[in-house]
JSON list of C-alpha atoms in Angstrom, two decimals:
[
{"chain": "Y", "resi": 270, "resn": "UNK", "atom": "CA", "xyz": [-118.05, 37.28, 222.31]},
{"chain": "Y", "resi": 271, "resn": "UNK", "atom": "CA", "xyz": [-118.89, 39.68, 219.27]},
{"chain": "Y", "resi": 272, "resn": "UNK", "atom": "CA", "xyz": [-119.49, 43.26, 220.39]},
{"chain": "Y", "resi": 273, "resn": "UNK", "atom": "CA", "xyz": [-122.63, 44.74, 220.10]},
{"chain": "Y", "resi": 274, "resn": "UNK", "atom": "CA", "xyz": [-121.55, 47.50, 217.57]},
{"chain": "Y", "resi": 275, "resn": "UNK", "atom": "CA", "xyz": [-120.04, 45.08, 215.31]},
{"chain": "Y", "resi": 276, "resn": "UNK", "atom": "CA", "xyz": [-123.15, 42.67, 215.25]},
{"chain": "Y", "resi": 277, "resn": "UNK", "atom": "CA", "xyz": [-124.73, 46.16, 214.31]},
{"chain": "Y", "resi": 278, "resn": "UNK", "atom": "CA", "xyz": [-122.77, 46.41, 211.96]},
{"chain": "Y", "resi": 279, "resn": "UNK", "atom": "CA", "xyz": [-123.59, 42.79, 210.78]},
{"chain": "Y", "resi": 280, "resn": "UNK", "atom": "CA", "xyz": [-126.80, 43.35, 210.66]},
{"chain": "Y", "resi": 281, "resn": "UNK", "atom": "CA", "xyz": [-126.65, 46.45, 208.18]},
{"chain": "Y", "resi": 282, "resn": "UNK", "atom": "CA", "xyz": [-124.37, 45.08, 205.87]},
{"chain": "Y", "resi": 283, "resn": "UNK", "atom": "CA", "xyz": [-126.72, 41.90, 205.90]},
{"chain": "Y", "resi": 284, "resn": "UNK", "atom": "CA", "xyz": [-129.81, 44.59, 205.10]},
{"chain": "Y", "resi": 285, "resn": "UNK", "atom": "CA", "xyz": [-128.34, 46.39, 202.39]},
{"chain": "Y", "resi": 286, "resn": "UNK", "atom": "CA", "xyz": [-127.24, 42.93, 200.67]},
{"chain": "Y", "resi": 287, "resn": "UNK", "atom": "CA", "xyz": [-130.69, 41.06, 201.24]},
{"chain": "Y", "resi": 288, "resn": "UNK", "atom": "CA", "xyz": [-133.04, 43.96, 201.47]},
{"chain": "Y", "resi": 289, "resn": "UNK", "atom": "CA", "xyz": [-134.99, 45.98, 198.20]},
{"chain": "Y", "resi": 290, "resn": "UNK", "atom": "CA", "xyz": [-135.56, 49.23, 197.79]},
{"chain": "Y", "resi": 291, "resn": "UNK", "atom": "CA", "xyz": [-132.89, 50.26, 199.70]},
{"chain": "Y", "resi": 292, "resn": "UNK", "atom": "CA", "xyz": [-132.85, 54.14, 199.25]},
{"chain": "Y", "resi": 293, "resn": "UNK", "atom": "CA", "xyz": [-130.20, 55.35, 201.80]},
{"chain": "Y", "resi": 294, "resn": "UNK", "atom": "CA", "xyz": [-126.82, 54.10, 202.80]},
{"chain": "Y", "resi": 295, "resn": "UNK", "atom": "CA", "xyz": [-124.61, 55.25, 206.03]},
{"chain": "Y", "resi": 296, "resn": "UNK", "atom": "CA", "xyz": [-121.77, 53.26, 207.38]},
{"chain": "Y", "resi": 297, "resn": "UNK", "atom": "CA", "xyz": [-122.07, 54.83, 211.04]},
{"chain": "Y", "resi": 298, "resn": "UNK", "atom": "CA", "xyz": [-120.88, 51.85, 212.03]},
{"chain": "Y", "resi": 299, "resn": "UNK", "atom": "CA", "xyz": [-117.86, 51.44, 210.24]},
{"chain": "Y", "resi": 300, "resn": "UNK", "atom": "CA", "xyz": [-119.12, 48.48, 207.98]},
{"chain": "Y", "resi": 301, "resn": "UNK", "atom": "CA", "xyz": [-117.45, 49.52, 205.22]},
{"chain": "Y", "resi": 302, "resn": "UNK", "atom": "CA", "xyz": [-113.73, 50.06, 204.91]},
{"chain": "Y", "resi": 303, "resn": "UNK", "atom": "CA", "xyz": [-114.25, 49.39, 200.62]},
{"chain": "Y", "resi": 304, "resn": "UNK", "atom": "CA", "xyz": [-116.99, 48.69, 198.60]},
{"chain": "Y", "resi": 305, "resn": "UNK", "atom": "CA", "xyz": [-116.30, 46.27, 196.06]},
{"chain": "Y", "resi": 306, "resn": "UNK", "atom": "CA", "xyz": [-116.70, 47.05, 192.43]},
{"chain": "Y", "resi": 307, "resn": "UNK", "atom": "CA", "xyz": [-120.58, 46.47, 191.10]},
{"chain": "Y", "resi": 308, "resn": "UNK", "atom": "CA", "xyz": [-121.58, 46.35, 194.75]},
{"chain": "Y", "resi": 309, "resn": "UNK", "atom": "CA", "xyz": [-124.59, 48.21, 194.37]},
{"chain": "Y", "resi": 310, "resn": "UNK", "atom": "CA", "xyz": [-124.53, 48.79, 190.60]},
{"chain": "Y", "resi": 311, "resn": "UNK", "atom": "CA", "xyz": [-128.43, 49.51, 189.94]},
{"chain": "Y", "resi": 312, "resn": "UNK", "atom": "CA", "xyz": [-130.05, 49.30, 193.12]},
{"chain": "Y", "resi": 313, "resn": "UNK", "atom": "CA", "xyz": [-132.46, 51.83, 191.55]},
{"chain": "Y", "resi": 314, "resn": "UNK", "atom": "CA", "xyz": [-134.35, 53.15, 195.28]},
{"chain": "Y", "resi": 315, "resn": "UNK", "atom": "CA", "xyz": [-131.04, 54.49, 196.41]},
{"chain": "Y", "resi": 316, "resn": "UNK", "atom": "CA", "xyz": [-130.89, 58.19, 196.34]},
{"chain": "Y", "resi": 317, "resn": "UNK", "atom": "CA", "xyz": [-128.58, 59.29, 199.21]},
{"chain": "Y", "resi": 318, "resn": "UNK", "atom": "CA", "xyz": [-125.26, 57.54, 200.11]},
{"chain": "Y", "resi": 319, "resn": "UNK", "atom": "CA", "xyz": [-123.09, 58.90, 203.36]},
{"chain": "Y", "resi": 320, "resn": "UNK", "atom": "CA", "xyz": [-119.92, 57.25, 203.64]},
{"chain": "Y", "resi": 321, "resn": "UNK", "atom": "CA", "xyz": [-117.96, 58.92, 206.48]},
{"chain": "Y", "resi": 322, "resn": "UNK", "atom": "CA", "xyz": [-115.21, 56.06, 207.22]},
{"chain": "Y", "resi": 323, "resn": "UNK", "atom": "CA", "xyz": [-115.34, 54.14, 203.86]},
{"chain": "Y", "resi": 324, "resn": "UNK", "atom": "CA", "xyz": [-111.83, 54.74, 202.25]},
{"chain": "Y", "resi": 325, "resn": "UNK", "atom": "CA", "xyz": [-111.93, 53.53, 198.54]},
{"chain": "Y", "resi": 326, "resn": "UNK", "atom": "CA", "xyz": [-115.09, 52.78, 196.09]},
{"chain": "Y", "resi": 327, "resn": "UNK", "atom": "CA", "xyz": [-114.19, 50.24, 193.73]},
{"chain": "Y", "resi": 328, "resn": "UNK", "atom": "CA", "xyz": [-115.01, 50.46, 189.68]},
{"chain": "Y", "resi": 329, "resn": "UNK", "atom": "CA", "xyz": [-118.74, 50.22, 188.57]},
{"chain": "Y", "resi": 330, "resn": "UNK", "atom": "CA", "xyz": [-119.54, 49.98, 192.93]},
{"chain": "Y", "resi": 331, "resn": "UNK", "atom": "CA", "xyz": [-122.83, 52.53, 192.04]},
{"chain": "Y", "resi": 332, "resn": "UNK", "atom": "CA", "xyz": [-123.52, 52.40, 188.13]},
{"chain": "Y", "resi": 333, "resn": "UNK", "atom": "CA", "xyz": [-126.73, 53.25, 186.71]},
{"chain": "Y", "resi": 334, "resn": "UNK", "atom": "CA", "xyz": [-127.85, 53.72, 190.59]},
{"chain": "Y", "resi": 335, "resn": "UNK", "atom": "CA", "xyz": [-130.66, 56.42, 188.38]},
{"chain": "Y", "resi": 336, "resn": "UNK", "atom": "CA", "xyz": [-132.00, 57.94, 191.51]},
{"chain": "Y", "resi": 337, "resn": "UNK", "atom": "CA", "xyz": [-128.98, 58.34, 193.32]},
{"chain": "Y", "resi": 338, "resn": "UNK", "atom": "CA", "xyz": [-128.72, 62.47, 193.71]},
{"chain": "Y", "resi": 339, "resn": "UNK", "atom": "CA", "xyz": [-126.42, 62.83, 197.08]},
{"chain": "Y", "resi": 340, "resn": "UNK", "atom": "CA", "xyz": [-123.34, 61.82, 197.95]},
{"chain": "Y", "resi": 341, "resn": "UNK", "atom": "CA", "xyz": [-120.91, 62.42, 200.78]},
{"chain": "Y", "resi": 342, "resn": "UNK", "atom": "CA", "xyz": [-117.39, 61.10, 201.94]},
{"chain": "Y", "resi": 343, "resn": "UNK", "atom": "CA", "xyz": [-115.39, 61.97, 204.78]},
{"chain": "Y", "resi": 344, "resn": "UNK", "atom": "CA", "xyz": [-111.88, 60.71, 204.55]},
{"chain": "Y", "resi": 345, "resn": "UNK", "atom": "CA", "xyz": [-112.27, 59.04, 200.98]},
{"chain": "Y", "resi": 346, "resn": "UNK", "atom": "CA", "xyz": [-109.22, 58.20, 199.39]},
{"chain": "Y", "resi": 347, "resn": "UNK", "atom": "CA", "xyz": [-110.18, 56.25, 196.49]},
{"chain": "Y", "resi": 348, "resn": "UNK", "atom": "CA", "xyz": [-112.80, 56.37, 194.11]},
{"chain": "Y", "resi": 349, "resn": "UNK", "atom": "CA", "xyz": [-112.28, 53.68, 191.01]},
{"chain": "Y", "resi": 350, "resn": "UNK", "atom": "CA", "xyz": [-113.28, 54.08, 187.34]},
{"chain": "Y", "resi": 351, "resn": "UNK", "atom": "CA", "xyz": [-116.69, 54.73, 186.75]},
{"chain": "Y", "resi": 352, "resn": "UNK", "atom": "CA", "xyz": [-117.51, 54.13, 190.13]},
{"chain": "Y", "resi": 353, "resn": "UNK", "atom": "CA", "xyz": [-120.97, 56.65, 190.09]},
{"chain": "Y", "resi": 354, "resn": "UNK", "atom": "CA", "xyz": [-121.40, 56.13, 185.66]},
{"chain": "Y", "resi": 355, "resn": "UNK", "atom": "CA", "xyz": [-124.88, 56.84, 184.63]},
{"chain": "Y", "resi": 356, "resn": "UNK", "atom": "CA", "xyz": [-126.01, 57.63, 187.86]},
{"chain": "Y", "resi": 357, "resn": "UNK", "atom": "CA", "xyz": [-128.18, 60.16, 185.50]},
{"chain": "Y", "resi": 358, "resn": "UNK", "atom": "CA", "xyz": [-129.43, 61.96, 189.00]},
{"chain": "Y", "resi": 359, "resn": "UNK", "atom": "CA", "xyz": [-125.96, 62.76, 190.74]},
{"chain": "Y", "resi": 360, "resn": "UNK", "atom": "CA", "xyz": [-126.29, 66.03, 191.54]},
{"chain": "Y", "resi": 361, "resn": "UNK", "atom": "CA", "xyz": [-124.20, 66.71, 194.69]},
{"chain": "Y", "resi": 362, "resn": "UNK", "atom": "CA", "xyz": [-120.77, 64.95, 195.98]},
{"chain": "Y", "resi": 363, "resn": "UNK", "atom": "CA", "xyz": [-119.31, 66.10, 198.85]},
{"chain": "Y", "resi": 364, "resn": "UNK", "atom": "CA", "xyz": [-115.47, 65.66, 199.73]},
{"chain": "Y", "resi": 365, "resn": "UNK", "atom": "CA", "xyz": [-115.35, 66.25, 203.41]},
{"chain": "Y", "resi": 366, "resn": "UNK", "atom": "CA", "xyz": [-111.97, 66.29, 205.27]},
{"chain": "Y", "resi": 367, "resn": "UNK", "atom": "CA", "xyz": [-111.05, 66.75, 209.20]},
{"chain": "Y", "resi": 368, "resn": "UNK", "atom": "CA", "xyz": [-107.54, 68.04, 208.57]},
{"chain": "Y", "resi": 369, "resn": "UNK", "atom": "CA", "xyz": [-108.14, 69.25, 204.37]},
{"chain": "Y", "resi": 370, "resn": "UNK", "atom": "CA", "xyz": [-104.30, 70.45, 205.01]},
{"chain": "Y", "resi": 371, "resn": "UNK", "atom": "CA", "xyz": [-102.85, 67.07, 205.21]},
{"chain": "Y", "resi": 372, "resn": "UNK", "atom": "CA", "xyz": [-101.61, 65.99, 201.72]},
{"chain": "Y", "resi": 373, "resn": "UNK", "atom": "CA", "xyz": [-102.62, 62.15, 202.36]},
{"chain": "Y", "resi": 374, "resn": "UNK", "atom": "CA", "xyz": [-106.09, 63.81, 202.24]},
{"chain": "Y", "resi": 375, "resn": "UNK", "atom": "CA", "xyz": [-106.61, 63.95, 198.68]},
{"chain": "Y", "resi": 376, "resn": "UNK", "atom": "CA", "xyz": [-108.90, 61.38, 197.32]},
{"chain": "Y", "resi": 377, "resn": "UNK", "atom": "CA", "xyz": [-108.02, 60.10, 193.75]},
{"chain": "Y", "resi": 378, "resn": "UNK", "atom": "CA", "xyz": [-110.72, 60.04, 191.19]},
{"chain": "Y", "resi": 379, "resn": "UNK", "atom": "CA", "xyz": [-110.53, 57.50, 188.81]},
{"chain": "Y", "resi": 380, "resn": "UNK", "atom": "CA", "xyz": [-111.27, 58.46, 184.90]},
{"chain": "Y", "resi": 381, "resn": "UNK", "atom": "CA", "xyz": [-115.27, 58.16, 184.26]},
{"chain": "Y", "resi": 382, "resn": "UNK", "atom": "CA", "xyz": [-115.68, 58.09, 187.82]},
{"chain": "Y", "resi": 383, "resn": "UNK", "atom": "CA", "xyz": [-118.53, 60.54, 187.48]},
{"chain": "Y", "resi": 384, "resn": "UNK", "atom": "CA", "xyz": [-119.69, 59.76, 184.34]},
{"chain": "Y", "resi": 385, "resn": "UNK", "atom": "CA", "xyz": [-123.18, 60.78, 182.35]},
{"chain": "Y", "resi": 386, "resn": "UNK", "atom": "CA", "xyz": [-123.78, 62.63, 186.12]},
{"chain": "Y", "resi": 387, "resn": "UNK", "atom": "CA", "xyz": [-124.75, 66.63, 186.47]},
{"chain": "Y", "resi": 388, "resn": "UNK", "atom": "CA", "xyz": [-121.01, 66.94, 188.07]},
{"chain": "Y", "resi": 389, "resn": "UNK", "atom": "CA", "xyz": [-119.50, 66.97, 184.57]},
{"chain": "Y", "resi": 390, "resn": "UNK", "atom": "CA", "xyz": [-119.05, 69.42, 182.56]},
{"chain": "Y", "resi": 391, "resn": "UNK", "atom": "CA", "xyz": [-120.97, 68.25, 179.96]},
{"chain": "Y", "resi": 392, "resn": "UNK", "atom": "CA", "xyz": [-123.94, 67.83, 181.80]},
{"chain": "Y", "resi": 393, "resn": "UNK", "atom": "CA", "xyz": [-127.20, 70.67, 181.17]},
{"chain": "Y", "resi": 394, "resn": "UNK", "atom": "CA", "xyz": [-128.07, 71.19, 184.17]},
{"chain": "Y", "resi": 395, "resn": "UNK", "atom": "CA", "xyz": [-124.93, 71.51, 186.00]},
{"chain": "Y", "resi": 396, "resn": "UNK", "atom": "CA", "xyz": [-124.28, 69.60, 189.43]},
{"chain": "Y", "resi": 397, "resn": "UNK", "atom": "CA", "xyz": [-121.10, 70.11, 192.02]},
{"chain": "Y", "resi": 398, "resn": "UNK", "atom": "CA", "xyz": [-118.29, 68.46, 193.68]},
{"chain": "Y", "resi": 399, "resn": "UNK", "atom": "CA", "xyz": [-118.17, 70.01, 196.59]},
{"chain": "Y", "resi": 400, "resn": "UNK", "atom": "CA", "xyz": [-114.18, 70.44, 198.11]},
{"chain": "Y", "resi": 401, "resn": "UNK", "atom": "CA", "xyz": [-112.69, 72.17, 201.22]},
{"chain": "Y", "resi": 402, "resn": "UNK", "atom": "CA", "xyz": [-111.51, 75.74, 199.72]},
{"chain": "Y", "resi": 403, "resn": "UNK", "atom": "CA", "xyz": [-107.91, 74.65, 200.97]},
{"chain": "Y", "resi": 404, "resn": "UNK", "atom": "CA", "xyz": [-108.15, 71.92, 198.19]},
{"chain": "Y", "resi": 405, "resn": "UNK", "atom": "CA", "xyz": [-109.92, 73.60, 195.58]},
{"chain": "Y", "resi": 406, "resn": "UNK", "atom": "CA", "xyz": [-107.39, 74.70, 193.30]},
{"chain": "Y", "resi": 407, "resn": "UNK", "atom": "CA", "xyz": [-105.95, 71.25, 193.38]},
{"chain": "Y", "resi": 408, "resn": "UNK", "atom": "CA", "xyz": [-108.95, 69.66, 192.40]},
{"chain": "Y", "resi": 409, "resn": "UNK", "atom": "CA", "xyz": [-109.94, 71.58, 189.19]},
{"chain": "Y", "resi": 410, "resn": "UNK", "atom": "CA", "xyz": [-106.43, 71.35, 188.18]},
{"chain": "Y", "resi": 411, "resn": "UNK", "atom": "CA", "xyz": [-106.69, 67.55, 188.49]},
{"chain": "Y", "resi": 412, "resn": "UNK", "atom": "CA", "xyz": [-110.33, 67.30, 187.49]},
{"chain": "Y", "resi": 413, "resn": "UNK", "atom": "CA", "xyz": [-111.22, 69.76, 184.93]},
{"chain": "Y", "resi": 414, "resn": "UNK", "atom": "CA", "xyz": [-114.30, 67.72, 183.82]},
{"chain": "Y", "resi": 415, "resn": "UNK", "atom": "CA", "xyz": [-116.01, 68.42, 186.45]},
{"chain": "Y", "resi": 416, "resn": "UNK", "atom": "CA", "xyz": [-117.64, 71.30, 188.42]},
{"chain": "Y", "resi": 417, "resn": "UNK", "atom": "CA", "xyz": [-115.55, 71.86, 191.17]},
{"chain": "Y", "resi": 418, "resn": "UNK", "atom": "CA", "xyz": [-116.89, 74.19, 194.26]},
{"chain": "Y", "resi": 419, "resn": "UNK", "atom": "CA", "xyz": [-115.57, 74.66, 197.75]},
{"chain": "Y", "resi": 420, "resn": "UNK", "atom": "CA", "xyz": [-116.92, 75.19, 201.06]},
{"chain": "Y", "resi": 421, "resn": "UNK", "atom": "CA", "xyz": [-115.24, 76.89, 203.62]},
{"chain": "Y", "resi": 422, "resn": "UNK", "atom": "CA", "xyz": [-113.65, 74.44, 206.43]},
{"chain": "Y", "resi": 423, "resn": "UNK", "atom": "CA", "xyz": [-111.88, 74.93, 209.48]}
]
């Protein structure tokens, strides 16, 4: 018999793929180990995705997602080449970690990833990738295109 949690989990995966104007996407229930590249490449309601157990975020997944402003991963270790491109209201990324001292805990961030987003450098008005200060000066020596901040973590 199929557990309640995972027909949940059915359920919300079955939403986000049949529903419209979709504007915010968690994966509390663990539906979401990868998201495929061009997944949700310009679902144009979205403007908040929390991914706290997806591990990798396949090339194109969010393109030209235009209202997409937030973002938030716990434990990603993957994010593919212009994964978040032209998502023209990407403001925020956060990179949260439970243990930000374990090594395996870096996620890689494929070139473009962030592209034509406030998180470059390049952008006017300047967005953030937000890192655990324990990480920091690893990330803007990997990343220097982008605005790199840190928040203090246990």
């Amino acid at each position: 018999s199929t557990s309640k949690t995972a027909m949940d989990a059915y359920a919300l995966l079955k939403s986000i793929i049949a529903g419209e104007g979709i504007s915010e996407i968690t994966d509390n229930y663990g539906a979401f180990e990868s998201i495929r590249s061009g997944f949700f490449s310009s679902s144009s309601a979205l403007t908040n995705v929390e991914l706290s157990q997806t591990k990798a975020i396949g090339s194109y997944a969010f393109t030209d997602c235009y209202n997409l402003s937030v973002v938030t991963f716990a434990e990603c270790s993957y994010i593919g080449g212009s994964a978040f491109a032209d998502c023209v209201n990407l403001y925020y990324v956060y990179l949260l970690y439970e243990n930000p001292l374990d090594s395996s805990a870096i996620c890689q961030i494929e070139s473009d990833a962030f592209y034509n987003t406030h998180v470059t450098k390049q952008a006017t008005y300047a967005g953030y990738i937000y890192v655990p200060s324990q990480l920091r000066s690893f990330y803007i020596s990997a990343y220097s295109s982008y605005n790199i901040i840190s928040y203090h973590s246990e």
